[in-house]
Structures are given as structure tokens and as C-alpha cells.
CSV table of C-alpha atoms and ligand atoms in Angstrom, one decimal:
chain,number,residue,atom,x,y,z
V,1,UNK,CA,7.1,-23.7,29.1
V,2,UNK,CA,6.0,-20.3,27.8
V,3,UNK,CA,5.0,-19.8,24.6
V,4,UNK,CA,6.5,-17.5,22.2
V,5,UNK,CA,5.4,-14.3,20.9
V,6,UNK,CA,3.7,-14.0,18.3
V,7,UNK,CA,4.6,-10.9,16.5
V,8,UNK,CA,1.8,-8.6,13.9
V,9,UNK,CA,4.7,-7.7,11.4
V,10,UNK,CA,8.5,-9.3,11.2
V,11,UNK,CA,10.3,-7.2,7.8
V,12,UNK,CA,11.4,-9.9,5.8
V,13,UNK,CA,15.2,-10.9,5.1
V,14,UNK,CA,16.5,-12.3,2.0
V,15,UNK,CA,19.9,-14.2,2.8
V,16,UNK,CA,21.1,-12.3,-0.8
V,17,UNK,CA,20.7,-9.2,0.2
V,18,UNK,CA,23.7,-9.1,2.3
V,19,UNK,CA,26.2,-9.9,-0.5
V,20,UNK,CA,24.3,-7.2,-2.9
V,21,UNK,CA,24.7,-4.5,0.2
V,22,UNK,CA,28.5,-5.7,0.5
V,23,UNK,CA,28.9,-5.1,-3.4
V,24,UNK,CA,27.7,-1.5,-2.7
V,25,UNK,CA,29.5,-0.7,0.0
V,26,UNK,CA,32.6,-2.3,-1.3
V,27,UNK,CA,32.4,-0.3,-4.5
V,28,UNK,CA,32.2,2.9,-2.7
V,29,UNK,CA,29.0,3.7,-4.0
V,30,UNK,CA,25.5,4.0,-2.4
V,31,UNK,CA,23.4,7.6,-3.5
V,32,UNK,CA,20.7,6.9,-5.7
V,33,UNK,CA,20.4,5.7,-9.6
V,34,UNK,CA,23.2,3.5,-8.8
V,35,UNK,CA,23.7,-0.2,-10.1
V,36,UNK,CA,20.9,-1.8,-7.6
V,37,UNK,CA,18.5,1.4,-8.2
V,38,UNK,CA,18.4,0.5,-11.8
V,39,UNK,CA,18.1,-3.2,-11.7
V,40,UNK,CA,15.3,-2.8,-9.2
V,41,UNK,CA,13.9,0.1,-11.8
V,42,UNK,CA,14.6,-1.8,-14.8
V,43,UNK,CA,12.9,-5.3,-13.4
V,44,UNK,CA,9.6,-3.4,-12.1
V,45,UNK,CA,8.9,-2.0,-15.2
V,46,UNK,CA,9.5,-4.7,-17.2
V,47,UNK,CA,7.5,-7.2,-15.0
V,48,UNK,CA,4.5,-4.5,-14.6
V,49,UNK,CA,4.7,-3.5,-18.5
V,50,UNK,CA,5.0,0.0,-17.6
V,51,UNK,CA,7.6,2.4,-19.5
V,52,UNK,CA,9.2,4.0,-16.5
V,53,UNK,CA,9.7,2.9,-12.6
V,54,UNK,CA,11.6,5.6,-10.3
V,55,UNK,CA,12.8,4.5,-6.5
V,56,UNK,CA,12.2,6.8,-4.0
V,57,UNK,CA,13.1,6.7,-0.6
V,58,UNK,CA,9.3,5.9,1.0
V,59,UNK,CA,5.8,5.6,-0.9
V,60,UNK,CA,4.9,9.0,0.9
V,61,UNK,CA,7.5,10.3,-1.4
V,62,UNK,CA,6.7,8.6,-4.6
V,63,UNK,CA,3.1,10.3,-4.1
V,64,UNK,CA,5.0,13.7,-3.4
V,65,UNK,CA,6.8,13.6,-6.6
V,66,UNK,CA,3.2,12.6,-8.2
V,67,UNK,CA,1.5,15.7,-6.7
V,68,UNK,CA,4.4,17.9,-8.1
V,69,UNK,CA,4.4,16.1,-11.0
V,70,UNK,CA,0.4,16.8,-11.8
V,71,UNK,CA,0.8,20.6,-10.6
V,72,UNK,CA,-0.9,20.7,-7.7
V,73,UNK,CA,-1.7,24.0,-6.2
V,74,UNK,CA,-3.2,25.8,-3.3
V,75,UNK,CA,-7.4,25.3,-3.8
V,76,UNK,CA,-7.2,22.6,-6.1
V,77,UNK,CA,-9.1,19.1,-4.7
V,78,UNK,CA,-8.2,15.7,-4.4
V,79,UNK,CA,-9.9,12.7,-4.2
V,80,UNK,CA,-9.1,10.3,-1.7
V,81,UNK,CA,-10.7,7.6,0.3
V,82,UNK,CA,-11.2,8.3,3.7
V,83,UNK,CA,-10.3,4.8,4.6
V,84,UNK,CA,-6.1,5.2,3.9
V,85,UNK,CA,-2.6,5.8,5.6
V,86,UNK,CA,-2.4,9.7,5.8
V,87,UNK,CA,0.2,9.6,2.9
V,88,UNK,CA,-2.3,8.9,0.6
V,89,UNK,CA,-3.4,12.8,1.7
V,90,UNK,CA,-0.7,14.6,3.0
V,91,UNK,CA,1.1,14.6,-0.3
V,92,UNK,CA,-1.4,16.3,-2.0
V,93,UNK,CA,-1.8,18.9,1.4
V,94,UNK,CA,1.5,19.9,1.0
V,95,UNK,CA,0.9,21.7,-2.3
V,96,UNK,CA,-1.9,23.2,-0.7
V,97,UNK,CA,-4.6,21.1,-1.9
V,98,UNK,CA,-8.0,20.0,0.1
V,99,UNK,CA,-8.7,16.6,0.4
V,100,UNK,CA,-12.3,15.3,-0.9
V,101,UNK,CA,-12.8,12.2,1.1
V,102,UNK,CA,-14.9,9.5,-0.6
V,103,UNK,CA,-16.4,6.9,1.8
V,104,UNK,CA,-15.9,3.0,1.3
V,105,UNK,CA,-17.3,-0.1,-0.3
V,106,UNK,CA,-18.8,-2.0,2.6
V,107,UNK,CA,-17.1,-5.2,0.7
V,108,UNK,CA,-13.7,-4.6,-0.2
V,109,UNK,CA,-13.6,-1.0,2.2
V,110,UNK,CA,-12.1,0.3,-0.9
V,111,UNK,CA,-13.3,3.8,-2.6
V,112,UNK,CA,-16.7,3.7,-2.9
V,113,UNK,CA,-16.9,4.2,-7.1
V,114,UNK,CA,-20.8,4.6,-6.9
V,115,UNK,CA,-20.0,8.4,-4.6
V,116,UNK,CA,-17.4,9.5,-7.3
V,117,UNK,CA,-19.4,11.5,-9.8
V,118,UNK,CA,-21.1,13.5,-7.0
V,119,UNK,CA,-17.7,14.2,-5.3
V,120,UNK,CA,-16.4,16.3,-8.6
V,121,UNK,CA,-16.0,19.8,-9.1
V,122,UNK,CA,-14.6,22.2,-11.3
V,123,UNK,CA,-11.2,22.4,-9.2
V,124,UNK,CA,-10.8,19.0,-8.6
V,125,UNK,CA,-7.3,17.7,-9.6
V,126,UNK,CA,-6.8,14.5,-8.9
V,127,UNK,CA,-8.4,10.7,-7.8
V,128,UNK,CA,-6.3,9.1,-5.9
V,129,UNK,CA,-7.9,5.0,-5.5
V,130,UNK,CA,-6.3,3.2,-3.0
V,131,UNK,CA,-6.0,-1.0,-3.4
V,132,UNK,CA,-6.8,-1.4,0.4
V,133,UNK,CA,-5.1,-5.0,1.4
V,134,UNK,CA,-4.0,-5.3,-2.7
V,135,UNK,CA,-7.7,-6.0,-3.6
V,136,UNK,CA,-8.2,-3.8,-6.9
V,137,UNK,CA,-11.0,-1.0,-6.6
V,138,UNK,CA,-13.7,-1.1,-9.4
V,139,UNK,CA,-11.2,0.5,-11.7
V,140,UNK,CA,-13.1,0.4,-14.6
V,141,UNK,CA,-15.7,2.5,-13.5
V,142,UNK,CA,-13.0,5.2,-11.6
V,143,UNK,CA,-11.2,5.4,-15.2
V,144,UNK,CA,-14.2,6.0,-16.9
V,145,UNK,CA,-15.3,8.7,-14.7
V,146,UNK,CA,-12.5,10.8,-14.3
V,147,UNK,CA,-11.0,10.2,-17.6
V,148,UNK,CA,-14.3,11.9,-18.6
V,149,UNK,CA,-13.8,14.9,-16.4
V,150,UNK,CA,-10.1,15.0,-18.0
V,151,UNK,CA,-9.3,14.3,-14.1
V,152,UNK,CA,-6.1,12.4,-14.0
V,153,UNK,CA,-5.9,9.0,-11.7
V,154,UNK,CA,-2.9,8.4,-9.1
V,155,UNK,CA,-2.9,4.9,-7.5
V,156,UNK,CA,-1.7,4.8,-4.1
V,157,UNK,CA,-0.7,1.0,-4.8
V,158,UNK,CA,1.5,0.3,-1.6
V,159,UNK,CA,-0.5,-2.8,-0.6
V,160,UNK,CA,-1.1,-4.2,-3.6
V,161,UNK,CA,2.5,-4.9,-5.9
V,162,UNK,CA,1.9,-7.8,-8.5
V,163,UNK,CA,-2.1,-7.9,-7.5
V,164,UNK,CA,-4.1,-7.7,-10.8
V,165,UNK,CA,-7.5,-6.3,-11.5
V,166,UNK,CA,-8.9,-8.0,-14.8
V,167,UNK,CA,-5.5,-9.3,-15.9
V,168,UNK,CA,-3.8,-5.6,-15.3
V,169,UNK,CA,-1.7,-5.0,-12.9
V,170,UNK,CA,-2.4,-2.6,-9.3
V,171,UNK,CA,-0.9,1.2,-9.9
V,172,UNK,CA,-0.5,0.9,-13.8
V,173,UNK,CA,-3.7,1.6,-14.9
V,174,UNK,CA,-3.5,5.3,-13.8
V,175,UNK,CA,-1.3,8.1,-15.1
V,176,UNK,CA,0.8,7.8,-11.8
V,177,UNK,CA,1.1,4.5,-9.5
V,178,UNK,CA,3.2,4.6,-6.0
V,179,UNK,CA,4.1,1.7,-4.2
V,180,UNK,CA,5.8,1.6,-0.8
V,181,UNK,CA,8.6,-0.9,0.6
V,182,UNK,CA,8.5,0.2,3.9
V,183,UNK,CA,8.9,-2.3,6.6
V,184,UNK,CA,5.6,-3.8,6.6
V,185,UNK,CA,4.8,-4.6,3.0
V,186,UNK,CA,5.4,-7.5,1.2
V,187,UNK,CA,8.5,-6.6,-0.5
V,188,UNK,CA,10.5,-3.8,2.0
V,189,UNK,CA,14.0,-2.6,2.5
V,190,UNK,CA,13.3,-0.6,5.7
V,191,UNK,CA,12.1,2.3,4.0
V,192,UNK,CA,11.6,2.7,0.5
V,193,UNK,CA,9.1,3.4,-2.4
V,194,UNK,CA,8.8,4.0,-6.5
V,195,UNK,CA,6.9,5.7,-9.1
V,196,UNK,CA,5.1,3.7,-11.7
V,197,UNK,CA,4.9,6.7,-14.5
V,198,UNK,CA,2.5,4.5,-16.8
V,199,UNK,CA,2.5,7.8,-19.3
V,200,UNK,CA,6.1,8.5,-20.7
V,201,UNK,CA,5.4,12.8,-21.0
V,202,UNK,CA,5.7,12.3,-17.3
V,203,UNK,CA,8.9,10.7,-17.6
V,204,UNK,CA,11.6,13.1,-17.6
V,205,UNK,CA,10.2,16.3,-15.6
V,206,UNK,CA,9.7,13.1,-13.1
V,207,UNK,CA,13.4,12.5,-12.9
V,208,UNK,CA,14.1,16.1,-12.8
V,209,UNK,CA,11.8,16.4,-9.7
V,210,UNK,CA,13.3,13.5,-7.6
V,211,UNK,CA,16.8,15.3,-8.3
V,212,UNK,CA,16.0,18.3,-6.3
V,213,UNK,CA,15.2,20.2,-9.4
V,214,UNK,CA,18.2,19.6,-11.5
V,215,UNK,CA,18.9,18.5,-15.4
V,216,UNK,CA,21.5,15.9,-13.9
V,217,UNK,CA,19.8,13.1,-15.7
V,218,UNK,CA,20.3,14.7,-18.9
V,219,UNK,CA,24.4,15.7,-17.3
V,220,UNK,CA,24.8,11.9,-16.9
V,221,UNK,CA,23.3,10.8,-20.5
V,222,UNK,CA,26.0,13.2,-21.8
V,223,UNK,CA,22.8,15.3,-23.5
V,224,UNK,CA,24.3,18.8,-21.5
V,225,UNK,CA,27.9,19.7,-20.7
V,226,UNK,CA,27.0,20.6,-17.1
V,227,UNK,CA,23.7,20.2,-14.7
V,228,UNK,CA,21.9,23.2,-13.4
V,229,UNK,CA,18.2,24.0,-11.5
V,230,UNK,CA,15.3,24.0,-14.4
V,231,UNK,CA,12.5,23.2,-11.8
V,232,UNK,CA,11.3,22.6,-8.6
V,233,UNK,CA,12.3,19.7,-6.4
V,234,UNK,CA,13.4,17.6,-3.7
V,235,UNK,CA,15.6,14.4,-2.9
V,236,UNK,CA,13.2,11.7,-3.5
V,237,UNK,CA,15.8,9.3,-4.5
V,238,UNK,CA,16.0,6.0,-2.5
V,239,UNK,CA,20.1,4.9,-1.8
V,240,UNK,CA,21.7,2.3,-3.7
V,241,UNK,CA,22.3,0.8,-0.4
V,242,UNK,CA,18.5,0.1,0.0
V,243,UNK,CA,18.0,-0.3,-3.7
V,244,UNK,CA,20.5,-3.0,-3.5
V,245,UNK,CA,18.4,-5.0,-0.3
V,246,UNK,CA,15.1,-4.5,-2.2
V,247,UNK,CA,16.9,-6.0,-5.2
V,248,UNK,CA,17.4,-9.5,-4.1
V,249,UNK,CA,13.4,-9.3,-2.7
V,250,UNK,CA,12.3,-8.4,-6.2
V,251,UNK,CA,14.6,-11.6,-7.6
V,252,UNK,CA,12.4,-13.8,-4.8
V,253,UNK,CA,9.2,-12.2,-5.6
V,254,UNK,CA,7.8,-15.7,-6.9
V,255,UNK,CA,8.5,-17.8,-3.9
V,256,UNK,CA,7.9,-14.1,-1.7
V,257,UNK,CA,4.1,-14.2,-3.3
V,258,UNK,CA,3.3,-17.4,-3.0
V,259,UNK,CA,4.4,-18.1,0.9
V,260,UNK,CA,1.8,-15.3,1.2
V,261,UNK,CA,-0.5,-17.0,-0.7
V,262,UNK,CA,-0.2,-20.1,1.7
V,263,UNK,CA,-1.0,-17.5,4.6
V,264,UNK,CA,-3.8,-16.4,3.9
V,265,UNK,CA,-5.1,-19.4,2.7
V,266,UNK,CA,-4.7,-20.9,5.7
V,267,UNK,CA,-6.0,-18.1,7.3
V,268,UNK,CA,-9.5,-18.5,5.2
V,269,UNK,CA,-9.9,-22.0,5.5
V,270,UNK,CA,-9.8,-22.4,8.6
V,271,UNK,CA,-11.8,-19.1,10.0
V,272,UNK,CA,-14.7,-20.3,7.4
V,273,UNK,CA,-16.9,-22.4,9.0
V,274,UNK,CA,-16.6,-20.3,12.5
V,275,UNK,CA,-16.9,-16.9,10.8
V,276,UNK,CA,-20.2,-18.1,9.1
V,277,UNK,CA,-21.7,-19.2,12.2
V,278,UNK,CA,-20.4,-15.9,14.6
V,279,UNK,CA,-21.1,-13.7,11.9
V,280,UNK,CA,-17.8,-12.5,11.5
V,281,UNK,CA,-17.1,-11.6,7.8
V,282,UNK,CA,-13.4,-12.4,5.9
V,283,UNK,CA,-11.7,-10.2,3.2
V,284,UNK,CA,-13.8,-10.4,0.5
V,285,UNK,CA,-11.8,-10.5,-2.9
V,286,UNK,CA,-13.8,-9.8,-6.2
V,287,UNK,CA,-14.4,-12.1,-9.0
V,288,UNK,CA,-12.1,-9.9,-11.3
V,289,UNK,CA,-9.2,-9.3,-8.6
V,290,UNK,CA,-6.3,-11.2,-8.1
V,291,UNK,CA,-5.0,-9.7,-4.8
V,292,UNK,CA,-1.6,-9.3,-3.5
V,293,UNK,CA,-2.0,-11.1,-0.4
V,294,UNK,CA,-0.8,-8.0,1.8
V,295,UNK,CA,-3.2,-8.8,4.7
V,296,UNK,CA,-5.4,-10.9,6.2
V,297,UNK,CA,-8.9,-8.8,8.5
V,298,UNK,CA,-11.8,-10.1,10.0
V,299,UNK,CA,-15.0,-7.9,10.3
V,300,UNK,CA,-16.6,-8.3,13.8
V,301,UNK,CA,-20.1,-7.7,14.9
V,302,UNK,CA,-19.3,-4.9,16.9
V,303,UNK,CA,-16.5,-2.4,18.5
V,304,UNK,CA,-16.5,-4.2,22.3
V,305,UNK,CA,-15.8,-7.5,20.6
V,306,UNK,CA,-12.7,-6.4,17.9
V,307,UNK,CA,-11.3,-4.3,21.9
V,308,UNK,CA,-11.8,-8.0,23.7
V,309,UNK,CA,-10.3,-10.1,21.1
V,310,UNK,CA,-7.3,-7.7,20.9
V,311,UNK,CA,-6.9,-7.7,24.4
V,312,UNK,CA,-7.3,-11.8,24.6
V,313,UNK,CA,-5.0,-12.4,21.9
V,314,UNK,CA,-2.3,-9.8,23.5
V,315,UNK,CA,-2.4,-11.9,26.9
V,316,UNK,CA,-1.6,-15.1,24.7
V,317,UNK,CA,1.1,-13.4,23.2
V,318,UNK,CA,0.1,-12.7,20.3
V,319,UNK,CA,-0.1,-8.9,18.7
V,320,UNK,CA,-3.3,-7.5,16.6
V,321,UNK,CA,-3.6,-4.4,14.9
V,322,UNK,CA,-6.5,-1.9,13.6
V,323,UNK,CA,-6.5,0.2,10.9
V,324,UNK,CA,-7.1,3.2,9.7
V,325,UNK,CA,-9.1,5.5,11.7
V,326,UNK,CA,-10.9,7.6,8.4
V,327,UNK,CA,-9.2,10.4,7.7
V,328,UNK,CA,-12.5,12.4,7.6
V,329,UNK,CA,-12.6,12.2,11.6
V,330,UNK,CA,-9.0,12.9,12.0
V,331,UNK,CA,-8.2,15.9,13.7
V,332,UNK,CA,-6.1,17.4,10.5
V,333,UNK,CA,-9.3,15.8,8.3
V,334,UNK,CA,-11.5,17.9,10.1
V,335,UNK,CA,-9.3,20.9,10.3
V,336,UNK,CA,-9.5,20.7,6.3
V,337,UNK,CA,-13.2,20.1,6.3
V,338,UNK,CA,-13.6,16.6,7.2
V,339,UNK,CA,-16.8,15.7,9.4
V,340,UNK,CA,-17.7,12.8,11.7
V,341,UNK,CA,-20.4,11.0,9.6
V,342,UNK,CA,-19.6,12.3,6.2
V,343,UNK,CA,-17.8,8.6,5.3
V,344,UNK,CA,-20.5,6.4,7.7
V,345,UNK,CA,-19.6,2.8,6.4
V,346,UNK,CA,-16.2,3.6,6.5
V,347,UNK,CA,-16.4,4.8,10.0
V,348,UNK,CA,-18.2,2.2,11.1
V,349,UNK,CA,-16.2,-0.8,9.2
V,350,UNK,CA,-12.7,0.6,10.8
V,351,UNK,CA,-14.1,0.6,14.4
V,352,UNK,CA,-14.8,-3.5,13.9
V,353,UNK,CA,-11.9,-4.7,11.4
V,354,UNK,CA,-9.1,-6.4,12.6
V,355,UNK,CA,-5.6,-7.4,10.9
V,356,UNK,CA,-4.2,-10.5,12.0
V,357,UNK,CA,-0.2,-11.1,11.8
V,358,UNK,CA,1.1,-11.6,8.7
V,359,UNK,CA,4.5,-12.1,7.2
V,360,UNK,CA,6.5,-13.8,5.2
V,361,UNK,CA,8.3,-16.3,8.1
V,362,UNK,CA,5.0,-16.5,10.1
V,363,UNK,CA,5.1,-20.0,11.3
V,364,UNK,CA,2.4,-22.4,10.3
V,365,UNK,CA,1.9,-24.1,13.7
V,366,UNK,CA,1.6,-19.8,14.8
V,367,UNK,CA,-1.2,-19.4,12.4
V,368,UNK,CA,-2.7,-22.6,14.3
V,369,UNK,CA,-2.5,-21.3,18.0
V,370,UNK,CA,-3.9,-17.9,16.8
V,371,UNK,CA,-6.8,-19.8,15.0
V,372,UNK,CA,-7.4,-21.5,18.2
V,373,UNK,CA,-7.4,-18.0,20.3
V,374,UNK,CA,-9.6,-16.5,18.1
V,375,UNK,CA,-12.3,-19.1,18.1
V,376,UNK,CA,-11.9,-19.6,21.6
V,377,UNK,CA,-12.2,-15.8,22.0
V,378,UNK,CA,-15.7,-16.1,20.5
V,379,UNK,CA,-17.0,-19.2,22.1
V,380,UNK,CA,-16.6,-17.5,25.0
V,381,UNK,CA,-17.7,-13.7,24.4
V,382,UNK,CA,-21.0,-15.7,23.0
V,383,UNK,CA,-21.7,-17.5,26.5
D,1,PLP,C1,2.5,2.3,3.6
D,1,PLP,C2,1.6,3.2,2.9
D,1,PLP,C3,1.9,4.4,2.4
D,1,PLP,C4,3.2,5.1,2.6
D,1,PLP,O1,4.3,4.4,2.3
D,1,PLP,P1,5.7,4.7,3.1
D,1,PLP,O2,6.7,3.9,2.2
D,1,PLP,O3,5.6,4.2,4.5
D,1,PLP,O4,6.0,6.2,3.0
D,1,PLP,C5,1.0,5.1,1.6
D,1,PLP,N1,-0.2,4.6,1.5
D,1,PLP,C6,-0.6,3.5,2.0
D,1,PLP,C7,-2.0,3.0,1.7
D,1,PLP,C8,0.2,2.7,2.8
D,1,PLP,O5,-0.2,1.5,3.3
């Protein structure tokens, strides 16, 4: 008998979904700020206590409509771990802005808070923290700072929806949050994002933005008698059809959360005891962080093993992924400015971390067999 493959990311499906898309369709509706988009809107803000949620149609554009949104222009700087998806960048590059990369926390490989004083200038615009695997970064101390430099914060939050750093939620402590349901976070509906706008002047010009630069919103609340261009824009609205998918995942999000709990619980109890005695180190989630449970890394002692164990686990079937090679030594990093060893831990960390599958239908008895692989991996790599 051959044994099944083991796949690193399966989108999840929510039975319910299926009926809410048929209600769109049906009803001959489907462009955005429809019935689902609002629900969805309407549910995230009040669960995250924040006073306004926009969908968009990816995370990449909810940080878009941030960087318009905070004015960003041509020489201005941004602040932004090297250790991210190039999202977390580009948005701010399209308005013309250079990316200040900031190096990583050797325990959490989020933004490294102790660098971010030194990393300020006079034209820098924004800091943009990133919860890498929905593990909060030392936001007390990234408030404080650039709240003192009158420097507002955006939170690149698409890892980390319903994680809480002391009590408060990921992506509402900021002026701006974006999260992401894109296929291979927790919540997804193929493609799809939001804005957490945590400070209500941001409100309106927001939905202005997202409408390619039109008053429509104030058309549809009856407040003008027709809609016209007052501003820049784009289309960053998400489709009711997606909004409608996403919807019955939000209604789930208890039973969603906690299945990914069980993961990578799992995961951690039984990789303990090896990773202690191969020196091999786990996520490490701080005292004052209640993650998300997005993913579930290991550390390795070196570049040659993380390669091996990728290519062991692949012959079993059973897929791996890396992550993010720092932006700094990217070949559009550099072109802005980025250098190979700027960002040293982070460079280092990404060449020996490893993301094991993880979704929501992942199979117990899976988790088991690549337990096994992994261990046997290292008994024999060790001799
Ligand atoms: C997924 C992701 C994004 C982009 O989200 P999309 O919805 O795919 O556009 C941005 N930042 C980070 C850290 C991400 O993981």
C-alpha cells in the first residue's frame, strides 16, 4: 500500500459556505459592500473592538489602501522587518517610498524592537511590525517609540487574526492593521483581505480610497445626490461572492481556532524531548502572547540539515516549506539599498527554519507519521 500525500497547506472549506455563495449568486448580486461584505465587516470589528473593518480583495491591498491612506510619497521611509512576505514592502514601494529593513528577534524572528530607535530619521513615515506566525512583537516598546517620533504604526497582521498580545488583539493596536485571507491563512476565501482602521479620522477617506476615488459611500448613505472623483484610488474592494465564503469561516472561527490549537499542540509535545536533545529549537511564544496558531517551524542546527530533512520528508510524501528569504538580500531589497549582512540573525535564522504542514483538516495519525520522519531524519543525519 502506498501511503498518501501529505500536503504543506489544504485551504479550508466550511460546508456553509456553499449555501451563503448560492444566496449571492441567486440574488444577483456579488460586487463589494454587499450583504456578506458587511456581515463579515460588521463581526470583525465587533469581535476585535475596533471602530471600522474594510474587505479588500488580498492583504497586499489592505496595506495599499494603508500606504495611500498615511500619504506616502516618493523619499519618505518605511520601516519594515526584513523577515516578511514582500507585501509587507511593496505597498509602501509603490508610492515611492524606501524600505528601512530592521533585522529580527532571534526568539520569535519578529522585528527586532531593541534596532528601532537607530533605524529612524527625519523622513521616515511609517513602522510597519509584522506578527510572524501570529506571535505578537514587543508592541509596547514599538508604540512607545514611534508614537514618540509622531511616526504612525501599520500592522501587517496576516498571520496572526484573534492572537492577542497582553489581552489586545494582533493589528488593533496600530493606527492601521491588515490581515490577509488568502489561501493559506487560517481563515481564507481564496483570495482576500481587510483593513482594521483602529482610528475613526481614517475612516471615511479609507472608504473613498477602496472605491477608486469616489464619494459613493456618501451616494449610498443618501448624504449627496450623485457620486463623483474627490481623491485618489483604486478597487480594493473584495466581492460579495468571497465575502460571502469568508463569512461562514468567521461564524466557525471558535471550533476553526481551536482545531489549530490541537495542531500545534501536538506538534510541540511530541518534538519536545527530541528537539532538546538534537538541538533543534520550537516556536517560541512569549509569556505575554497568546498566538494565533498560524504555523508550526523548527529551527535546525544548520542549512545542509533543514535541505536533507526537506528532501527526506518529500520522498515520504510529505511536503515542507521555508520561508522568507530577507528581503534585505532580495534582488529588489538590494536594488533599494538592501545589503547581504545588514539583517545577520535574520539571514541566518531563515536559511535553518522550517514550516511543517499545517491546516485545519490535517489528520492526526498525518501529524504522527511526519513526527516519526522527522526524528528518524535526525537519528540518522547524527550517525
Ligand atoms: C499573506 C501575507 C501577506 C499578503 O496577503 P495576500 O492576501 O496574499 O495579499 C502580507 N504579509 C504577510 C506577512 C503575509 O503572510
Amino acid at each position: 500500500m502506498t501511503k498518501k500525500d501529505i500536503p504543506f497547506n489544504k485551504p479550508l472549506h466550511i460546508e456553509k459556505s456553499l449555501e451563503y455563495v448560492r444566496q449571492v449568486l441567486t440574488s444577483g448580486d456579488g460586487i463589494g459592500d454587499g450583504y456578506f461584505s458587511k456581515q463579515c465587516q460588521g463581526l470583525l470589528a465587533q469581535e476585535l473592538g475596533v471602530p471600522e473593518v474594510l474587505l479588500t480583495a488580498s492583504g497586499t491591498h489592505a496595506l495599499e489602501l494603508a500606504a495611500l491612506l498615511l500619504n506616502i510619497q516618493p523619499g519618505d521611509e518605511v520601516i519594515i522587518p526584513t523577515y516578511t512576505f514582500v507585501s509587507t514592502a511593496n505597498a509602501f514601494v509603490l508610492r515611492g517610498a524606501r524600505p528601512v529593513f530592521i533585522d529580527a528577534r532571534p526568539d520569535t524572528l519578529n522585528m527586532d524592537e531593541a534596532q528601532l530607535e537607530r533605524l529612524i530619521s527625519k523622513r521616515t513615515k511609517a513602522v510597519v511590525p509584522v506578527h510572524y506566525a501570529g506571535v505578537g512583537c514587543e508592541m509596547d516598546t514599538i508604540l512607545k517609540i514611534a508614537g514618540e517620533h509622531g511616526i504612525p504604526v501599520v500592522e501587517d497582521n496576516a498571520h496572526g487574526l484573534f492572537g492577542r498580545y497582553r489581552g489586545r488583539y494582533l493589528g488593533t493596536m496600530g493606527q492601521l492593521g491588515a490581515q490577509s485571507f488568502h489561501g493559506t491563512k487560517n481563515l481564507s476565501c481564496g483570495e482576500g483581505g481587510a483593513l482594521l482602521i483602529n482610528e475613526p479620522q481614517y475612516s471615511e477617506r479609507a472608504m473613498m480610497l477602496r472605491d477608486k476615488g469616489t464619494n459613493r459611500i456618501k451616494f449610498l448613505k443618501g448624504e449627496v445626490a450623485a457620486y463623483t472623483w474627490v481623491d485618489v484610488g483604486s478597487s480594493y474592494l473584495a466581492s460579495d461572492i468571497l465575502a460571502a465564503v469568508l463569512y461562514a469561516q468567521l461564524e466557525n472561527r471558535d471550533r476553526i481556532q481551536n482545531r489549530r490549537k490541537e495542531i500545534w499542540n501536538f506538534y510541540a509535545e511530541n518534538l519536545r524531548d527530541w528537539a532538546e536533545e538534537s538541538g533543534i529549537r520550537l516556536p517560541s511564544v512569549p509569556e505575554e502572547c497568546e498566538q494565533s496558531f498560524h504555523m508550526f517551524y523548527l529551527v535546525l542546527p544548520s542549512h545542509e540539515f533543514r535541505e536533507g530533512l526537506i528532501r527526506h520528508l518529500k520522498s515520504q510524501g510529505i511536503t515542507s516549506a521555508f520561508h522568507y528569504p530577507p528581503l534585505n538580500v532580495s534582488e529588489m531589497g538590494q536594488r533599494l539599498g538592501g545589503r547581504p549582512g545588514d539583517c545577520p540573525v535574520a539571514e541566518d535564522l531563515s536559511r535553518r527554519t522550517l514550516r511543517l504542514p499545517f491546516y485545519y483538516d490535517l489528520q492526526q495519525e498525518d501529524q504522527v507519521r511526519i513526527i516519526s520522519e522527522i526524528i528518524k531524519f535526525s537519528r540518522v543525519t547524527a550517525g
